[in-house]
Amino acid sequence: MHCLDTAIALTPIAENRYRGATSPAYANMVGPFGGTTGAVLLQAALLHPKRLGNPIALTVNFASALADGAFEIEARAVRTNRSTQHWSIELTQGGEVAATATAVFAQRRETWSAPEATAPTDLPPAEALARAGDAGRPPWVQRYDMRFVEGSMPEAFDGIERADSKTAFWVRDEPPRPLDFPSLAALCDSFFPRIFIRRRRPTPIGTVSLTTYFHADDAMLAAQGERAVLGTARALNFRNGYFDQSAEVWNSERQLLASTHQIVYFRE
Amino acid sequence: MHCLDTAIALTPIAENRYRGATSPAYANMVGPFGGTTGAVLLQAALLHPKRLGNPIALTVNFASALADGAFEIEARAVRTNRSTQHWSIELTQGGEVAATATAVFAQRRETWSAPEATAPTDLPPAEALARAGDAGRPPWVQRYDMRFVEGSMPEAFDGIERADSKTAFWVRDEPPRPLDFPSLAALCDSFFPRIFIRRRRPTPIGTVSLTTYFHADDAMLAAQGERAVLGTARALNFRNGYFDQSAEVWNSERQLLASTHQIVYFRE
């Protein structure tokens, strides 16, 4: 069993209720990696017997740092339409809400389609780049093979502020794992907090809210398989304790698999 | 009383519960303008006696078209920390969920701050541009004074697809109204669906999920007052029935007041 599947494993315990547990393999500085928290909240809807279609939108709100150990998830399909379904999901530990999520699922049909945002095309392939080191990084970083084209996480914080926080990198699960909705949702939180790239100094941070829009369907995910995807990211604005960042995940043919946005707390 | 204040008026009916009603002044093609729906969901938390600080994030999920008339809102503070508060909010009509929202509020402190995304600087001021016509548009469009620099809503659909859907425009409430969090939240949905700008043909659409990050605080909102703000928007990707778009709202000094993202359903 892949370590991501262990991290998002859920046991049904009642109607709409599941039990799960944080996974040491995806530990972060404090509590687990937010990407796996988002993935397991999505998984509760994906596993639900009333589930319709596939996710198109997921918002995860990190209400507190999760404690290492067991949690419960309640996932309610609050509205099911002909082709869309709306979910409200809560993760609790010891009866206290630690994270909330909303998700929209849809049955998609083929329509006119067109890209507007575009990925950079002149990048070296993942195979031509060295894997980023993970010395001194929390365990979750080791669960990804990351190869940076630009905007890598600083090896050491030199405190020399950069003009921007742009990143382009290749990333895949480590060990390799075929891409699916939970792994794509988790990977959308693998973009390091932009303040580290921009300001290059140690800063206490925490993602507060994370929204992902899924453009991929099952066929696109299956076609990408275990290959690295291209991630691009940048910050929008840092102001008085909070900054927001936006990112995109592209497949090998430079099609958009997901766009993802988050707002992050930081301390001075 | 300003028509926006009428649209977001709420009467407390029980702990965590409010009653409100849609407003003809903000009617859309079917049901009310999504911006006022988002604003009234936010207003339920803003009015709540347990409210801490100001909004930094709001996600609104449009589960169905609202019917014109009364609705109820339940707003629960699911977690209150030292400086942040997480809200889960549901709007129901006849006992059925029509919209859900999550919001994060925070008490902000002054920290290092820096922009990264930048607004275009070489734009004509609002006063130098003609107000966009609203002939044939639904009532909510008349509630905004919109002056387009580029990417205006087509007066007529000529079906000639554009290369992109970029918009820059000046926008304010009409009649003028001092900017506050509910009006900023509503205005973040005043960017027309990008598919109209890009594809220029009549297309049934509906916003499915809308996320806004607030960078403004009370002082920035008060300083902007009734003056038009600058809005910039673009689509990311159109695929099989859904597209996403991102937009920014800037004050007169080109500071970011809010960034906003949405995913929209469209029919072929």
Short mmCIF file of C-alpha atoms in Angstrom, two decimals, chain A residues 8-239:
data_model
loop_
_atom_site.label_atom_id
_atom_site.label_comp_id
_atom_site.label_asym_id
_atom_site.label_seq_id
_atom_site.Cartn_x
_atom_site.Cartn_y
_atom_site.Cartn_z
CA ILE A 8 -6.07 8.89 3.47
CA ALA A 9 -7.47 5.53 4.62
CA LEU A 10 -10.92 5.90 6.19
CA THR A 11 -13.14 3.47 8.06
CA PRO A 12 -16.90 4.09 7.93
CA ILE A 13 -18.29 4.25 11.47
CA ALA A 14 -21.83 5.58 10.88
CA GLU A 15 -23.88 7.19 8.13
CA ASN A 16 -21.77 10.11 6.80
CA ARG A 17 -19.04 9.41 9.38
CA TYR A 18 -15.54 8.01 9.02
CA ARG A 19 -12.54 7.44 11.21
CA GLY A 20 -8.96 8.06 10.06
CA ALA A 21 -5.57 8.94 11.47
CA THR A 22 -2.68 11.22 10.66
CA SER A 23 0.32 9.51 9.12
CA PRO A 24 3.94 9.92 10.33
CA ALA A 25 5.09 9.61 6.70
CA TYR A 26 3.42 12.97 5.96
CA ALA A 27 4.28 14.79 9.18
CA ASN A 28 4.94 18.51 8.88
CA MET A 29 6.66 20.86 11.36
CA VAL A 30 3.54 20.84 13.55
CA GLY A 31 0.91 18.18 12.82
CA PRO A 32 0.42 16.65 9.37
CA PHE A 33 1.00 18.14 5.90
CA GLY A 34 -2.11 20.12 4.90
CA GLY A 35 -2.18 18.40 1.52
CA THR A 36 -3.01 15.04 3.06
CA THR A 37 -5.62 16.68 5.31
CA GLY A 38 -7.28 18.11 2.20
CA ALA A 39 -6.97 14.78 0.40
CA VAL A 40 -8.59 12.80 3.22
CA LEU A 41 -11.47 15.32 3.46
CA LEU A 42 -12.01 14.86 -0.29
CA GLN A 43 -11.67 11.10 0.10
CA ALA A 44 -14.62 11.08 2.53
CA ALA A 45 -16.85 12.37 -0.29
CA LEU A 46 -15.19 10.15 -2.93
CA LEU A 47 -15.86 7.02 -0.82
CA HIS A 48 -19.41 8.03 0.09
CA PRO A 49 -22.13 5.75 -1.32
CA LYS A 50 -24.12 8.81 -2.46
CA ARG A 51 -21.22 10.32 -4.42
CA LEU A 52 -22.09 11.66 -7.89
CA GLY A 53 -19.37 12.26 -10.49
CA ASN A 54 -15.94 13.68 -9.77
CA PRO A 55 -14.65 16.73 -7.89
CA ILE A 56 -14.50 20.06 -9.67
CA ALA A 57 -13.93 22.30 -6.62
CA LEU A 58 -12.54 21.76 -3.13
CA THR A 59 -12.05 24.33 -0.38
CA VAL A 60 -10.27 23.26 2.81
CA ASN A 61 -10.15 25.50 5.88
CA PHE A 62 -7.48 24.66 8.42
CA ALA A 63 -9.14 25.66 11.68
CA SER A 64 -6.30 24.51 13.90
CA ALA A 65 -3.13 22.45 13.73
CA LEU A 66 -4.16 18.80 13.74
CA ALA A 67 -2.81 16.70 16.58
CA ASP A 68 -0.98 13.56 15.51
CA GLY A 69 -3.34 10.61 15.83
CA ALA A 70 -6.97 9.70 15.19
CA PHE A 71 -9.66 11.95 13.74
CA GLU A 72 -13.25 11.67 12.60
CA ILE A 73 -14.75 13.07 9.42
CA GLU A 74 -18.40 13.84 8.75
CA ALA A 75 -19.28 14.26 5.08
CA ARG A 76 -22.78 15.38 4.11
CA ALA A 77 -24.13 15.67 0.56
CA VAL A 78 -26.10 18.85 1.28
CA ARG A 79 -27.55 19.13 -2.22
CA THR A 80 -27.62 16.76 -5.17
CA ASN A 81 -28.75 18.14 -8.52
CA ARG A 82 -29.02 16.44 -11.88
CA SER A 83 -25.33 16.78 -12.68
CA THR A 84 -23.75 18.43 -9.62
CA GLN A 85 -23.46 17.61 -5.94
CA HIS A 86 -22.45 19.87 -3.03
CA TRP A 87 -20.63 18.53 0.03
CA SER A 88 -20.00 19.94 3.50
CA ILE A 89 -17.26 18.11 5.36
CA GLU A 90 -15.87 18.49 8.89
CA LEU A 91 -12.85 16.93 10.53
CA THR A 92 -12.95 16.71 14.32
CA GLN A 93 -10.51 15.59 16.98
CA GLY A 94 -11.84 15.04 20.49
CA GLY A 95 -15.13 16.62 19.43
CA GLU A 96 -13.46 19.88 18.32
CA VAL A 97 -13.49 21.01 14.69
CA ALA A 98 -9.94 21.01 13.33
CA ALA A 99 -10.74 21.45 9.62
CA THR A 100 -13.75 22.09 7.41
CA ALA A 101 -14.22 21.64 3.70
CA THR A 102 -16.73 22.15 0.96
CA ALA A 103 -16.56 20.23 -2.28
CA VAL A 104 -18.49 20.32 -5.52
CA PHE A 105 -18.73 17.20 -7.63
CA ALA A 106 -20.04 17.03 -11.19
CA GLN A 107 -20.77 14.69 -14.02
CA ARG A 108 -19.03 16.38 -16.91
CA ARG A 109 -19.97 16.24 -20.55
CA GLU A 110 -17.87 17.00 -23.58
CA THR A 111 -18.19 20.65 -24.65
CA TRP A 112 -16.22 23.34 -26.42
CA SER A 113 -12.96 23.57 -24.51
CA ALA A 114 -10.01 25.96 -24.70
CA PRO A 115 -7.06 26.92 -22.57
CA GLU A 116 -6.38 30.53 -21.64
CA ALA A 117 -3.57 30.43 -19.06
CA THR A 118 -0.52 28.76 -20.56
CA ALA A 119 2.40 26.87 -19.06
CA PRO A 120 5.99 27.78 -19.81
CA THR A 121 7.16 25.60 -22.71
CA ASP A 122 10.94 26.04 -22.73
CA LEU A 123 11.65 24.08 -19.56
CA PRO A 124 14.16 21.27 -19.17
CA PRO A 125 12.43 17.92 -18.59
CA ALA A 126 12.33 16.46 -15.08
CA GLU A 127 14.95 13.86 -16.07
CA ALA A 128 17.45 16.62 -16.84
CA LEU A 129 17.16 18.16 -13.37
CA ALA A 130 18.45 17.03 -10.00
CA ARG A 131 15.96 16.08 -7.31
CA ALA A 132 15.78 18.77 -4.62
CA GLY A 133 17.44 17.81 -1.36
CA ASP A 134 15.26 17.18 1.65
CA ALA A 135 17.88 17.41 4.41
CA GLY A 136 16.36 19.13 7.41
CA ARG A 137 12.89 19.17 5.80
CA PRO A 138 9.85 17.62 7.50
CA PRO A 139 8.85 14.08 6.42
CA TRP A 140 6.14 15.15 3.94
CA VAL A 141 8.76 16.79 1.70
CA GLN A 142 10.40 13.39 1.27
CA ARG A 143 7.08 12.05 -0.06
CA TYR A 144 7.53 14.16 -3.19
CA ASP A 145 10.15 14.05 -5.90
CA MET A 146 10.61 17.78 -6.65
CA ARG A 147 12.84 19.12 -9.40
CA PHE A 148 12.99 22.89 -9.56
CA VAL A 149 13.44 24.93 -12.71
CA GLU A 150 13.17 28.20 -10.80
CA GLY A 151 12.11 29.44 -7.37
CA SER A 152 13.26 26.50 -5.30
CA MET A 153 12.89 26.40 -1.55
CA PRO A 154 16.12 27.98 -0.21
CA GLU A 155 18.62 25.43 1.12
CA ALA A 156 19.49 28.02 3.77
CA PHE A 157 17.73 31.27 4.60
CA ASP A 158 20.06 34.12 3.63
CA GLY A 159 17.51 36.86 4.36
CA ILE A 160 18.09 38.49 0.97
CA GLU A 161 14.62 39.34 -0.27
CA ARG A 162 13.82 38.44 -3.87
CA ALA A 163 11.77 40.54 -6.28
CA ASP A 164 9.17 37.78 -6.62
CA SER A 165 8.31 34.29 -5.43
CA LYS A 166 7.76 32.57 -8.78
CA THR A 167 8.32 28.83 -8.94
CA ALA A 168 8.31 26.29 -11.74
CA PHE A 169 9.02 22.70 -10.77
CA TRP A 170 8.36 19.09 -11.67
CA VAL A 171 6.75 17.11 -8.89
CA ARG A 172 5.43 13.60 -8.37
CA ASP A 173 4.65 11.31 -5.47
CA GLU A 174 7.66 9.49 -4.03
CA PRO A 175 7.52 6.53 -4.34
CA PRO A 176 5.73 6.98 -7.69
CA ARG A 177 1.95 6.50 -7.60
CA PRO A 178 -0.64 6.84 -10.40
CA LEU A 179 -2.27 10.27 -10.24
CA ASP A 180 -5.87 10.40 -8.99
CA PHE A 181 -8.08 13.02 -7.37
CA PRO A 182 -6.80 12.59 -3.79
CA SER A 183 -3.15 12.66 -4.87
CA LEU A 184 -3.76 15.69 -7.10
CA ALA A 185 -5.53 17.45 -4.21
CA ALA A 186 -2.59 16.72 -1.90
CA LEU A 187 -0.02 17.78 -4.48
CA CYS A 188 -1.81 21.14 -4.80
CA ASP A 189 -0.52 21.93 -1.31
CA SER A 190 3.07 20.91 -2.12
CA PHE A 191 3.93 24.39 -3.35
CA PHE A 192 6.00 25.83 -0.53
CA PRO A 193 4.65 28.94 1.17
CA ARG A 194 5.69 31.80 -1.09
CA ILE A 195 7.05 33.87 1.79
CA PHE A 196 9.98 31.45 2.11
CA ILE A 197 10.88 31.89 -1.57
CA ARG A 198 10.36 35.65 -1.53
CA ARG A 199 11.73 36.71 1.84
CA ARG A 200 14.21 33.90 2.48
CA ARG A 201 14.05 33.98 6.22
CA PRO A 202 12.52 31.61 8.79
CA THR A 203 8.89 32.63 9.32
CA PRO A 204 6.18 30.82 11.26
CA ILE A 205 3.37 30.18 8.74
CA GLY A 206 0.16 28.20 8.40
CA THR A 207 -2.23 27.77 5.50
CA VAL A 208 -5.64 29.06 6.55
CA SER A 209 -7.75 28.23 3.50
CA LEU A 210 -6.98 26.32 0.29
CA THR A 211 -9.17 26.15 -2.81
CA THR A 212 -8.54 23.84 -5.77
CA TYR A 213 -10.40 23.68 -9.07
CA PHE A 214 -10.07 20.38 -10.93
CA HIS A 215 -9.92 20.47 -14.72
CA ALA A 216 -8.76 16.87 -15.03
CA ASP A 217 -11.08 13.94 -15.49
CA ASP A 218 -10.34 10.26 -14.88
CA ALA A 219 -8.96 9.78 -18.40
CA MET A 220 -6.51 12.70 -18.09
CA LEU A 221 -5.34 11.47 -14.70
CA ALA A 222 -4.89 7.92 -15.96
CA ALA A 223 -2.97 9.18 -18.99
CA GLN A 224 -0.54 11.07 -16.76
CA GLY A 225 -0.06 8.04 -14.55
CA GLU A 226 3.09 8.17 -12.43
CA ARG A 227 4.85 10.84 -14.45
CA ALA A 228 5.84 14.11 -12.80
CA VAL A 229 3.51 17.07 -13.34
CA LEU A 230 4.61 20.66 -13.86
CA GLY A 231 3.77 23.09 -11.07
CA THR A 232 3.88 26.88 -11.40
CA ALA A 233 3.22 29.27 -8.52
CA ARG A 234 3.44 32.88 -7.39
CA ALA A 235 2.23 35.08 -4.57
CA LEU A 236 -0.25 37.90 -5.04
CA ASN A 237 0.05 40.04 -1.92
CA PHE A 238 1.62 39.92 1.54
CA ARG A 239 -0.11 42.13 4.07
#
